[in-house]
Coordinates of C-alpha atoms and ligand atoms in Angstrom, one line a residue:
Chain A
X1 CA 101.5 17.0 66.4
X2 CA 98.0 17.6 68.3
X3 CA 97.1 14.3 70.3
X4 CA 93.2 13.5 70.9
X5 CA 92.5 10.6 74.0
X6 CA 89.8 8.5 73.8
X7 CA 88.5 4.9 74.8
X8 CA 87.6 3.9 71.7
X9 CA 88.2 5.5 68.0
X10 CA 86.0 4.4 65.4
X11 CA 86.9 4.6 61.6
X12 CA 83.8 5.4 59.4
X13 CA 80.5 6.3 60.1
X14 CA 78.6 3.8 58.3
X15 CA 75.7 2.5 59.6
X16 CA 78.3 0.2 62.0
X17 CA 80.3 2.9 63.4
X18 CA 77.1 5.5 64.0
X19 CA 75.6 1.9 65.8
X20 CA 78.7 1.3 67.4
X21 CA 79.4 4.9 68.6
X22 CA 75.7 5.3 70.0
X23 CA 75.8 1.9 71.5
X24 CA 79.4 2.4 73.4
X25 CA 78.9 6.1 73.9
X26 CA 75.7 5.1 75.9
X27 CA 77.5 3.2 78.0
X28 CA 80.0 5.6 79.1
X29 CA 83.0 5.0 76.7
X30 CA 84.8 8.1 75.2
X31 CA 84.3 7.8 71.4
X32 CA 85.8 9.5 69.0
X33 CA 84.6 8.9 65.7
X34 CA 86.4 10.1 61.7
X35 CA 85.1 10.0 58.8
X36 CA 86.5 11.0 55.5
X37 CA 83.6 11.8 53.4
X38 CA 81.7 15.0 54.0
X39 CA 78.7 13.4 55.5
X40 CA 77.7 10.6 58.1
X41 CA 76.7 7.9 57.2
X42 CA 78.7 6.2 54.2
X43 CA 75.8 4.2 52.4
X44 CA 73.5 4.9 54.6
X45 CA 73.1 8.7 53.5
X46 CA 71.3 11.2 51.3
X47 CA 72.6 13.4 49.0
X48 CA 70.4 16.6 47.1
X49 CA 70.4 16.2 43.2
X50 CA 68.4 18.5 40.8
X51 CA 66.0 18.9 43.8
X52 CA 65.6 15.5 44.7
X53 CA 67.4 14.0 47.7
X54 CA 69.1 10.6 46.4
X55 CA 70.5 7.8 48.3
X56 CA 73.9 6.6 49.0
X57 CA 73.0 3.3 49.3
X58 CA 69.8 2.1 51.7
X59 CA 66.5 3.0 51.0
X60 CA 64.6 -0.2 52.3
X61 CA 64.9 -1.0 55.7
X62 CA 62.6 -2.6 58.5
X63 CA 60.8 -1.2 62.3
X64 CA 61.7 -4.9 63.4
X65 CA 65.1 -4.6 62.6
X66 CA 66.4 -0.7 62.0
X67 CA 63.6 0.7 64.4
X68 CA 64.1 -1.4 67.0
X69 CA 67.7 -0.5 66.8
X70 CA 67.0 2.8 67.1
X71 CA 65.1 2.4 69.9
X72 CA 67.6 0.3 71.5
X73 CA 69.8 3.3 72.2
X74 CA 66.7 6.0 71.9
X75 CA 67.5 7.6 68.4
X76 CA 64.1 8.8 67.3
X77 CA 63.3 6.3 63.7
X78 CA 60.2 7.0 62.0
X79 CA 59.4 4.5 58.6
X80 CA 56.4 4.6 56.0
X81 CA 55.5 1.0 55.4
X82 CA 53.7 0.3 52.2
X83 CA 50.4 -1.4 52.1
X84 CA 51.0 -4.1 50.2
X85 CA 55.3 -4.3 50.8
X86 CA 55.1 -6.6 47.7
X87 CA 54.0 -7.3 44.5
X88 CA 55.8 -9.7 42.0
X89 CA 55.3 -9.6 38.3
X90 CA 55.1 -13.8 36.7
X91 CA 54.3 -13.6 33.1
X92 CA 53.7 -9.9 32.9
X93 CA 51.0 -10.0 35.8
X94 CA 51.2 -8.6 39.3
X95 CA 50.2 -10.3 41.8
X96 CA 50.1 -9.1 45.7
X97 CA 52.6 -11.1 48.1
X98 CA 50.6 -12.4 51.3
X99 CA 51.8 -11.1 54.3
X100 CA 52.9 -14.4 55.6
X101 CA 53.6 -17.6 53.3
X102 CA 55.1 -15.0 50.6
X103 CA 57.7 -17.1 48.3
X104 CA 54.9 -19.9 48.9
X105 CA 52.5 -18.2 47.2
X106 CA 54.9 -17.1 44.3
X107 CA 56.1 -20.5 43.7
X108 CA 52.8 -21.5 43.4
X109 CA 52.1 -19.5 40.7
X110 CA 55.5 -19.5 39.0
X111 CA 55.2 -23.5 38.5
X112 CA 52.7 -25.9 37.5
X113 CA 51.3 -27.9 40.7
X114 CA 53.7 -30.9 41.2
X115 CA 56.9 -29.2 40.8
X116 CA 55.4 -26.5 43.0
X117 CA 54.8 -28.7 45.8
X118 CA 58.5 -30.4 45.1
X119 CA 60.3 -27.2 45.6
X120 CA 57.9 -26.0 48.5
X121 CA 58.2 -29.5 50.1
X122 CA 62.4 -29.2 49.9
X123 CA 62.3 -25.7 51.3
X124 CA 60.0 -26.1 54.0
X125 CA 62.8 -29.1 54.7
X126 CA 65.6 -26.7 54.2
X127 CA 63.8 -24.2 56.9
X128 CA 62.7 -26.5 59.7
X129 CA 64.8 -29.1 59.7
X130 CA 68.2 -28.9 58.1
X131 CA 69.6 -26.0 55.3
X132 CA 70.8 -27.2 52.6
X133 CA 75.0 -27.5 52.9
X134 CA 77.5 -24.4 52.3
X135 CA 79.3 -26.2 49.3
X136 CA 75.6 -26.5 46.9
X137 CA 74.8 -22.9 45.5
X138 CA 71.4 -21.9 45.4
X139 CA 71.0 -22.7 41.8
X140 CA 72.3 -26.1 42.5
X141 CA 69.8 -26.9 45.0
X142 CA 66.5 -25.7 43.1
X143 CA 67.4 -27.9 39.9
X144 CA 67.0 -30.7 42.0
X145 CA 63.6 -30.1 42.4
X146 CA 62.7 -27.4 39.7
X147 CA 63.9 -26.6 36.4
X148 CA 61.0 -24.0 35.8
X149 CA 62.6 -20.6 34.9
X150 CA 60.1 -18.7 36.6
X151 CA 60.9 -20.3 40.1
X152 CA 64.5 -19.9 39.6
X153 CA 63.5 -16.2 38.7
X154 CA 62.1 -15.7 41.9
X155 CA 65.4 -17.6 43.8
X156 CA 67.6 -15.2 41.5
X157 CA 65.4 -11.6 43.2
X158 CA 65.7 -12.8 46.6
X159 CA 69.6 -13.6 46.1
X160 CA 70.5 -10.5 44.5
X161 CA 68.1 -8.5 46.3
X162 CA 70.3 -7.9 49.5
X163 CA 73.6 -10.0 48.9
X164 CA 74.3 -8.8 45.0
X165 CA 74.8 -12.8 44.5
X166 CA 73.5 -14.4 42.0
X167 CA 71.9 -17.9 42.7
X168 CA 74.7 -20.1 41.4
X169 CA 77.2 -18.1 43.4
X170 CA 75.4 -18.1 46.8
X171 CA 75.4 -21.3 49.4
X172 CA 71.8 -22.6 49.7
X173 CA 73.1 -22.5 53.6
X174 CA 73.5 -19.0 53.5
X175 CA 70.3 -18.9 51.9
X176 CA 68.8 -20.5 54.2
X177 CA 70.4 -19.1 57.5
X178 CA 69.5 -15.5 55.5
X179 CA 65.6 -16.7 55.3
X180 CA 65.6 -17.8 58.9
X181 CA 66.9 -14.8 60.1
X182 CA 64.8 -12.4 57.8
X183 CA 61.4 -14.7 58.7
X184 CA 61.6 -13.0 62.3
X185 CA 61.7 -9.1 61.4
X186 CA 58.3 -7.5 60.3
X187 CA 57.0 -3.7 58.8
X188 CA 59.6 -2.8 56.1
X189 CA 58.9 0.1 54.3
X190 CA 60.8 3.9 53.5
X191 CA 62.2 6.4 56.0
X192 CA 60.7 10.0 55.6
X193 CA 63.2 12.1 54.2
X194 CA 65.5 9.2 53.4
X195 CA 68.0 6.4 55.7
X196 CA 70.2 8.9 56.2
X197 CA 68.0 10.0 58.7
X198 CA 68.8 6.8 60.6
X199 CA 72.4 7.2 60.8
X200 CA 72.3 11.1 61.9
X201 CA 70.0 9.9 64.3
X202 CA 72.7 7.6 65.5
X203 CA 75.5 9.9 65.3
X204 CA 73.0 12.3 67.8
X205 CA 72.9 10.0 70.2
X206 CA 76.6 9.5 70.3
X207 CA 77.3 13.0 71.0
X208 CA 74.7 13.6 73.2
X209 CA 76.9 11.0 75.2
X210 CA 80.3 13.0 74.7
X211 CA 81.1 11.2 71.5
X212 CA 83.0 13.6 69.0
X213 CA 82.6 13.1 65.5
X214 CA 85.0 14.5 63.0
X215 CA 84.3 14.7 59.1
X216 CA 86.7 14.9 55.8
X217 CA 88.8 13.5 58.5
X218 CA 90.7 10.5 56.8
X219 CA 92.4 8.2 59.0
X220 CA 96.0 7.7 57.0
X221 CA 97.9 5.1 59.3
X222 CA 96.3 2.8 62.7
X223 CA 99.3 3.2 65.2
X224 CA 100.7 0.1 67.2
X225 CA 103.2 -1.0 69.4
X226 CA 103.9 -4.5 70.7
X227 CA 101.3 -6.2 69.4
X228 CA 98.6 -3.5 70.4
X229 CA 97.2 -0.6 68.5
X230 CA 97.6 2.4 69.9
X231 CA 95.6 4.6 68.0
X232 CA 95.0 6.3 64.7
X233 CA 96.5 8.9 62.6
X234 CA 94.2 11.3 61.4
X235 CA 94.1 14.2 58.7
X236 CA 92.4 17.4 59.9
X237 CA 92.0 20.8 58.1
X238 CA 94.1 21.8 61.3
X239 CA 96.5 19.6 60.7
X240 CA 97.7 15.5 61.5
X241 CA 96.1 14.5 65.0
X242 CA 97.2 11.4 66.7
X243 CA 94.4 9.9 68.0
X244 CA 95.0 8.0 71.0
X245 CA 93.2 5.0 71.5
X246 CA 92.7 1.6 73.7
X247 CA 90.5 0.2 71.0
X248 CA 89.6 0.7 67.4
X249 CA 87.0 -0.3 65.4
X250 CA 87.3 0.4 61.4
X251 CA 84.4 0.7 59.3
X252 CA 86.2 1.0 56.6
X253 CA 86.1 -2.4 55.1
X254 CA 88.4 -5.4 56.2
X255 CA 91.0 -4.5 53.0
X256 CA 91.0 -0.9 54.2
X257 CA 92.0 -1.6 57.8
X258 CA 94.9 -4.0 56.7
X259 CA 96.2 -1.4 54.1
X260 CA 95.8 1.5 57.0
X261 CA 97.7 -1.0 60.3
X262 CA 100.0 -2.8 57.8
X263 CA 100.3 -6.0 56.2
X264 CA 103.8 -6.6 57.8
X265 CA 101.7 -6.0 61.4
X266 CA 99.3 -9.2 60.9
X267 CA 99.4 -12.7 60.7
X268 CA 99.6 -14.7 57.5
X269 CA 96.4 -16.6 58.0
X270 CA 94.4 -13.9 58.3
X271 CA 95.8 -12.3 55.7
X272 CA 95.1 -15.8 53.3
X273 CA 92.3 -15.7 54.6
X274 CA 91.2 -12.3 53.5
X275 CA 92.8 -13.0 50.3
X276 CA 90.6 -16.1 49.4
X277 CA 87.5 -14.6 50.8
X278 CA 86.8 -11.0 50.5
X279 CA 85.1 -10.2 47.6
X280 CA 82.6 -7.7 47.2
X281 CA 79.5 -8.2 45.6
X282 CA 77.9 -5.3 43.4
X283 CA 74.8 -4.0 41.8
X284 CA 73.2 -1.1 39.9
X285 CA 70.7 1.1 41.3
X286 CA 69.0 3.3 38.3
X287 CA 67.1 6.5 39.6
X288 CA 64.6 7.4 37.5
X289 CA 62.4 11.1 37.8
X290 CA 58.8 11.0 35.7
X291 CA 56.0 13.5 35.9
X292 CA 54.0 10.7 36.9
X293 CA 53.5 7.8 39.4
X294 CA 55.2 4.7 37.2
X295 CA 53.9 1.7 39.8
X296 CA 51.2 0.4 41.4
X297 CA 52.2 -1.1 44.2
X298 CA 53.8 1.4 46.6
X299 CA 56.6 -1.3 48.2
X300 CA 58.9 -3.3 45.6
X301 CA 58.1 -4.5 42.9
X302 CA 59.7 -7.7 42.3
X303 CA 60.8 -8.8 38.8
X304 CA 61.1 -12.6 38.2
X305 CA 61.6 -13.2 34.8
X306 CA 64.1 -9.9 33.6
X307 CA 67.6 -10.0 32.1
X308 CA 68.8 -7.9 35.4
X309 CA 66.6 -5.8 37.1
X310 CA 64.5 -7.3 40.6
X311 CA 62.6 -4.6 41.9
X312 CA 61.7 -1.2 41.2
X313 CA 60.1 0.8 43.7
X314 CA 58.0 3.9 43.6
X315 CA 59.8 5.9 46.2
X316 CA 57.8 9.1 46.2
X317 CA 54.2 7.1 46.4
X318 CA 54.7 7.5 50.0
X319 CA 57.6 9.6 50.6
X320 CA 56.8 12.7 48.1
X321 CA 59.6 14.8 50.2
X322 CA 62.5 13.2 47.9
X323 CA 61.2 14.5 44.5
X324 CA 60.3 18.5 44.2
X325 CA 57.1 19.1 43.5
X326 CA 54.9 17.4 40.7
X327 CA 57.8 15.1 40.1
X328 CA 58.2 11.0 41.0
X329 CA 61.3 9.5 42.2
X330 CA 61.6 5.8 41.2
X331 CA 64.2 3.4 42.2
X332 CA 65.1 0.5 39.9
X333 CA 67.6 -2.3 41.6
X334 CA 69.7 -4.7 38.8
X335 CA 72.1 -7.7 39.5
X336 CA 75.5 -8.2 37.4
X337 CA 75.9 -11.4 35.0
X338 CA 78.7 -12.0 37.4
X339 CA 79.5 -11.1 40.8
X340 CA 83.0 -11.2 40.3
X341 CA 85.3 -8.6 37.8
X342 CA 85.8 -7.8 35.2
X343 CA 82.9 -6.2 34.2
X344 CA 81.3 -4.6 31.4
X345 CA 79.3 -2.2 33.4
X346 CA 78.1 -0.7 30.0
X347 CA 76.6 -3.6 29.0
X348 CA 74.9 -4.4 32.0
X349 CA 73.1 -1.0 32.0
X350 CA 72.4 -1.5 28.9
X351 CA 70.2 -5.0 29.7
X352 CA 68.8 -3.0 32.9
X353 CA 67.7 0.0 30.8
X354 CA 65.6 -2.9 28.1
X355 CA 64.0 -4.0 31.2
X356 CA 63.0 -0.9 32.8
X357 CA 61.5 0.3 29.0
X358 CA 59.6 -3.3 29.0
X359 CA 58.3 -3.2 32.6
X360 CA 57.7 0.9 32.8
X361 CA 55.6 1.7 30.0
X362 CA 55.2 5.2 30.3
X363 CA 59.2 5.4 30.4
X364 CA 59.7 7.0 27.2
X365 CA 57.4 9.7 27.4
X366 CA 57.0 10.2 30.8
X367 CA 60.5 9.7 32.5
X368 CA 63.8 10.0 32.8
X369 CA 67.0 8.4 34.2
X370 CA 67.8 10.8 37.0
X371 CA 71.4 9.0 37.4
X372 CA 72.7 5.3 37.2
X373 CA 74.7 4.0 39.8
X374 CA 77.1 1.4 39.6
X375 CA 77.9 -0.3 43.3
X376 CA 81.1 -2.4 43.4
X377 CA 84.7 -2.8 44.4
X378 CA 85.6 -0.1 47.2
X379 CA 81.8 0.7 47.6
X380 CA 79.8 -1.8 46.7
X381 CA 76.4 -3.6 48.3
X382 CA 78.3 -5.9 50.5
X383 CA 81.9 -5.9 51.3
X384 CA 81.8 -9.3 51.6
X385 CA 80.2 -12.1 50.2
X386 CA 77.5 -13.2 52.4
X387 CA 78.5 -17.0 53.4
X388 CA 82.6 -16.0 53.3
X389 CA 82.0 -15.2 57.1
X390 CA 85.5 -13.0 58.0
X391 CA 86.0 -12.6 61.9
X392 CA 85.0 -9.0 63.1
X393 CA 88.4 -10.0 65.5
X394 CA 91.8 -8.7 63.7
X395 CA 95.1 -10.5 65.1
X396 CA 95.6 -7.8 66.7
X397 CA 93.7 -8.0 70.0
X398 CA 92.0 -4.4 70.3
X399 CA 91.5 -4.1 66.6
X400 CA 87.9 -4.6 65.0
X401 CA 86.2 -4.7 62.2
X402 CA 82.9 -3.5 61.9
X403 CA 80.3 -3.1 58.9
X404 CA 78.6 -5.3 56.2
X405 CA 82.6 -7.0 55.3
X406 CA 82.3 -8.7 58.3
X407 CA 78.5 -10.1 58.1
X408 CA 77.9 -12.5 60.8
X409 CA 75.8 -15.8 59.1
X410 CA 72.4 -15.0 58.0
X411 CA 73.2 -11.3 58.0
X412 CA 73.1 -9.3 54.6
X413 CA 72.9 -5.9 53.7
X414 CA 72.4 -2.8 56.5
X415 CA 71.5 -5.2 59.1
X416 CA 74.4 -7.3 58.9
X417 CA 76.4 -3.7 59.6
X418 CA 74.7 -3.8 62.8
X419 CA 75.0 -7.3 63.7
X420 CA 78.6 -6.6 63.6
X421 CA 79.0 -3.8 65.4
X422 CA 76.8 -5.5 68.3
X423 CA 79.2 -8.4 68.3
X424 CA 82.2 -5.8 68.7
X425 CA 80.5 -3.8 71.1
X426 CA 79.8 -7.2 73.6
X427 CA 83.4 -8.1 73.3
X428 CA 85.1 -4.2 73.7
X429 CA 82.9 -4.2 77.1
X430 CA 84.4 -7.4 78.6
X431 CA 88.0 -6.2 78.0
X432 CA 87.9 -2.4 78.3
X433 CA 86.2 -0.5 80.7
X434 CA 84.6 2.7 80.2
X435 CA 86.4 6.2 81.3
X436 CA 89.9 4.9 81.4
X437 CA 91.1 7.6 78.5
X438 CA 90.4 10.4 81.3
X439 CA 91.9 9.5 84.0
Chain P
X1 CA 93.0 20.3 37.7
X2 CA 90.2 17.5 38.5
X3 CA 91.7 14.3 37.2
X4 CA 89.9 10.9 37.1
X5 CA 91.7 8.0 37.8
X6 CA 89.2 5.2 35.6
X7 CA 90.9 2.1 37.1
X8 CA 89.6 3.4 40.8
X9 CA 86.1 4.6 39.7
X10 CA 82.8 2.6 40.2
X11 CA 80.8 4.7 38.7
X12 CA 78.5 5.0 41.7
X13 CA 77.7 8.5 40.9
X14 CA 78.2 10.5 44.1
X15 CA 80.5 12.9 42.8
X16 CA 77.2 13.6 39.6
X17 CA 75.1 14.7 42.7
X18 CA 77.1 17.1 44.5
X19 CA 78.7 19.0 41.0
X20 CA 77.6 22.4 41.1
X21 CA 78.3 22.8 37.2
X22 CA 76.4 20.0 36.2
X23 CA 79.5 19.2 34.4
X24 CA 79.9 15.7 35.7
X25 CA 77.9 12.8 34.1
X26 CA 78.5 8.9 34.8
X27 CA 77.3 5.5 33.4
X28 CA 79.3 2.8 34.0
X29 CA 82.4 5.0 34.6
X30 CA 82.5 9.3 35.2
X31 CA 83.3 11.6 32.9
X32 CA 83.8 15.2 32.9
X33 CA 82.9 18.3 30.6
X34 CA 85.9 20.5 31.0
X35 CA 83.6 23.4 29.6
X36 CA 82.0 23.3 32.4
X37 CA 84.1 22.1 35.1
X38 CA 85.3 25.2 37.7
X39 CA 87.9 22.7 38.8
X40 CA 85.8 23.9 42.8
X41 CA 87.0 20.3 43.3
X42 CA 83.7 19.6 45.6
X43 CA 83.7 16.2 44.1
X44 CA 87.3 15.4 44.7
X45 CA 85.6 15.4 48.7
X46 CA 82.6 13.4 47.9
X47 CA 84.1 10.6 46.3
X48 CA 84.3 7.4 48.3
X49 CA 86.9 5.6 46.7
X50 CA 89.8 8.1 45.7
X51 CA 89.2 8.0 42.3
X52 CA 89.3 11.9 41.8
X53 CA 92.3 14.1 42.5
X54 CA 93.1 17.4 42.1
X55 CA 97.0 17.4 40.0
X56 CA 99.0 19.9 38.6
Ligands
LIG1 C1 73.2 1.2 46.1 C2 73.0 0.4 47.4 C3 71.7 0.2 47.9 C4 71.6 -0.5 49.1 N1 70.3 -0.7 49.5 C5 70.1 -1.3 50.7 C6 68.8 -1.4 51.3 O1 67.9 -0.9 50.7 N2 68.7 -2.1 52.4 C7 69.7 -2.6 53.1 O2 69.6 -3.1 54.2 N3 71.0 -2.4 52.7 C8 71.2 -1.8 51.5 N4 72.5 -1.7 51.0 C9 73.6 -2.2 51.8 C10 74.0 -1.2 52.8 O3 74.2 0.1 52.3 C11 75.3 -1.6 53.5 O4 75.3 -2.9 53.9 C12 75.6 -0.7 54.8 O5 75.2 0.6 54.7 C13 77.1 -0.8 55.1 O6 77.4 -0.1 56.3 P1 78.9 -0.2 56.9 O7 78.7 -0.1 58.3 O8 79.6 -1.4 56.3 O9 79.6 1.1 56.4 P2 79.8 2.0 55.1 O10 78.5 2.5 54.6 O11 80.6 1.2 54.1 O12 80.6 3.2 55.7 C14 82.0 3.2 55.9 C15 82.5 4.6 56.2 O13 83.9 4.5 56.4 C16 84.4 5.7 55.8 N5 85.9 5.5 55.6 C17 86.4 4.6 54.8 N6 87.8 4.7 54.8 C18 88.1 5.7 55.7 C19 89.3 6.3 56.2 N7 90.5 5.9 55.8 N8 89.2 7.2 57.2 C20 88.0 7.7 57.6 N9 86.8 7.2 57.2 C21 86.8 6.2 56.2 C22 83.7 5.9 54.6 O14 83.8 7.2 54.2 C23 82.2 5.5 55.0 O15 81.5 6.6 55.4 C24 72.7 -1.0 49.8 C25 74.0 -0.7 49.3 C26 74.1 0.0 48.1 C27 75.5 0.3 47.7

């Protein structure tokens, strides 16, 4: 069998392993990098479809967070951010969201004055003194000082939006730790050409520091020998490599890496752990092509008051690359009835679909579903519940987890990838030092 | 021969965008047209949780 040496071998070049691999690779580590798919970038990519180039998975990201990574380890970024981000539709109006004070001002108008001020006057609480515990969901909270269905509409599109949770599955602490954390990064908006532009970036940086990066390279089996891992088995058109390795990091999802080291090679704990606390959380992303712009606002617009859809977003308005000529792309995010299978996927795109025909009016003459995605189980929003907090740490000291299953608190969606892979990257300096495959 | 495997499927749709034929369509779950499939197996590749295989 060929052998490959490196520091460290990274499985899956999602957004954490391309952050991971540019961040260690610029620091001198030998990375090696496998991915099974085709492409870089797992759901972080763009894939061409009738002439319009479709997401994998993220379309809306931030300059304060995803630029500022970028330019952390110089990976050129570029982002179109809408003028307004916002609007949210109450009672079949639009109204624009204020740069600062947002859900403020949408409360507001959701409820009549006194309950208005109750909720605001409970969140402000929640925000600058203490959040609200982990064991109260979100839903729970709000009735306690609202039991208007608009302003649980608006609590129901900022859950789902990034953590596929609805409200009376998410802990108002993890709200809260998620609204902190979100009130600090600024100028969200679409990347030119698409988000997959972000992860190649990433990936460019890595080998431009030596990193390799193999594709439709599945890893079958993580090696390991007293206690260590030594390294990963990989698939090649050539042929098995063993990968040698003093460190890996899987991107592959927490249940992935235990089914790819072996159950029998971890402790029970973690292993209970996982079993109570991974679960992925899903949504539906409709992709709709018109002949014609279908919304207003060029950023996301929020629904408050829909049977499952909370935004819809005219892609093309300001990035006309992604549709061919004379034709719009728009993207239309929906929630589940239920975070957890079993499903009835059919009937959820069903309830999407009567939303999209109430809220797009020119639909049925002027557009088209372009393709319905369903996001769940083995690629879903988030690998994890947001609030179920799983160590990035395996038992097994020099194996990691990075990626959106292993979200630190406050952390949802893309970002959280990152946050992970940062984490990792801190602890794989202090133990390993860079080089040591080589010599 | 392409073969889905329904209970891995999410229906996310990658395989639909990268069919040459056009003879994949999904909502909810995938499902071929085996008049126009070329069996080129180019889906089999994109799909992110091994729910397509190529068997005998
Ligand atoms: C439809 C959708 C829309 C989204 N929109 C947004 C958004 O607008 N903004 C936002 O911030 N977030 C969004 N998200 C969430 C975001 O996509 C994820 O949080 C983030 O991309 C996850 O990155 P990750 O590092 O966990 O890796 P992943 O993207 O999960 O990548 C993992 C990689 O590992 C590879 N892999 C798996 N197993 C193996 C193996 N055995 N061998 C080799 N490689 C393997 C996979 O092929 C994959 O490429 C969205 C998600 C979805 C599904």
């Amino acid at each position: 069998m060929k052998t490959h040496k490196c520091d460290v071998a990274i499985i899956g070049s999602g957004l954490g392993g391309a952050a991971a691999a540019a961040y260690l690779s610029r620091a001198g580590y030998q990375v090696l990098v496998i991915d099974r798919l085709p492409f870089v970038g797992g759901r972080c990519a763009n894939l061409d479809y009738q002439g319009f180039r479709l997401p994998t998975g993220v379309v809306w990201v931030s300059d304060g967070f995803h630029g500022q990574l970028c330019r952390d380890v110089g990976a050129s970024f570029e982002i179109r951010v809408p003028k307004p981000e916002y609007f949210y539709r109450i009672r079949g109006k639009d109204y624009e969201m204020p740069a600062k004070g947002g859900l403020r001002a949408m409360i507001a108008i959701a409820a009549e004055e006194a309950e208005a001020n109750r909720a605001m006057a409970a969140l402000k609480r929640g925000l600058s003194w203490q959040e609200p515990p982990m064991s109260i969901s979100v839903k729970a909270w709000l009735q306690q000082f609202s039991a208007d269905p608009s302003v649980l509409g608006i609590f129901e599109m900022l859950s789902t939006l990034s953590s596929g949770l609805r409200t009376f599955e998410l802990p108002a602490g993890e709200f809260f730790r998620y609204l902190m954390a979100m009130s600090a990064v600024k100028n969200y908006g679409f990347v030119p050409g698409g988000c997959g532009n972000i992860t190649e970036a990433l990936a460019g940086v890595g080998k431009a520091n030596g990193a390799e990066i193999w594709l439709r390279a599945p890893a079958r089996r993580i090696t390991q020998k007293n206690g260590l891992v030594t390294g990963v088995l990989v698939d090649t058109a050539g042929g098995q490599v063993e990968v040698q390795a003093r460190a890996v990091l899987s991107n592959a999802g927490p249940q992935a890496t235990v089914d790819l080291v072996g159950k029998e090679n971890l402790e029970k704990g973690y292993l209970g752990d996982l079993e109570q606390k991974l679960h992925a959380s899903p949504q539906i992303i409709i992709y709709v092509a018109s002949d014609r712009p279908l919304l207003e606002c060029p950023g996301l617009t929020f629904l408050t008051e829909s049977r499952r859809v909370l935004f819809m977003a005219p892609l093309t308005n300001l990035c006309p690359e992604l549709a061919p000529k004379g034709q719009h792309l728009t993207e239309v995010a929906a929630f589940l009835g239920n975070s957890l299978p079993p499903y009835n996927l059919r009937q959820e795109l069903d309830l999407a679909m009567a939303d999209i025909r109430d809220n797009l009016p020119a639909f049925d003459k002027h557009a088209r579903v372009l393709l319905a995605g369903c996001y769940h189980g083995g690629w879903p929003v988030m690998r994890c519940w947001p609030g179920n907090y799983l160590p990035q740490k395996t038992p097994i000291e020099n194996l990691y987890n990075v990626g959106d299953g292993v979200a630190p608190p406050g952390w949802w969606g893309s970002p959280s990838a990152v946050q992970s892979a940062r984490i990792v990257i801190e602890d794989v300096k202090r133990r390993i030092s860079p080089g040591e495959a080589s010599r | 021969m392409l073969t889905i495997l329904p209970e891995k499927c999410v229906g996310c749709g990658m395989c639909v965008m990268v069919c040459p034929e056009e003879a994949l369509a999904v909502w909810g779950l995938v499902e071929v047209d085996r008049k126009k499939c070329t069996d080129c197996l180019t889906c089999v590749e994109y799909c992110p949780v091994e729910a397509l295989e190529d068997r005998p």
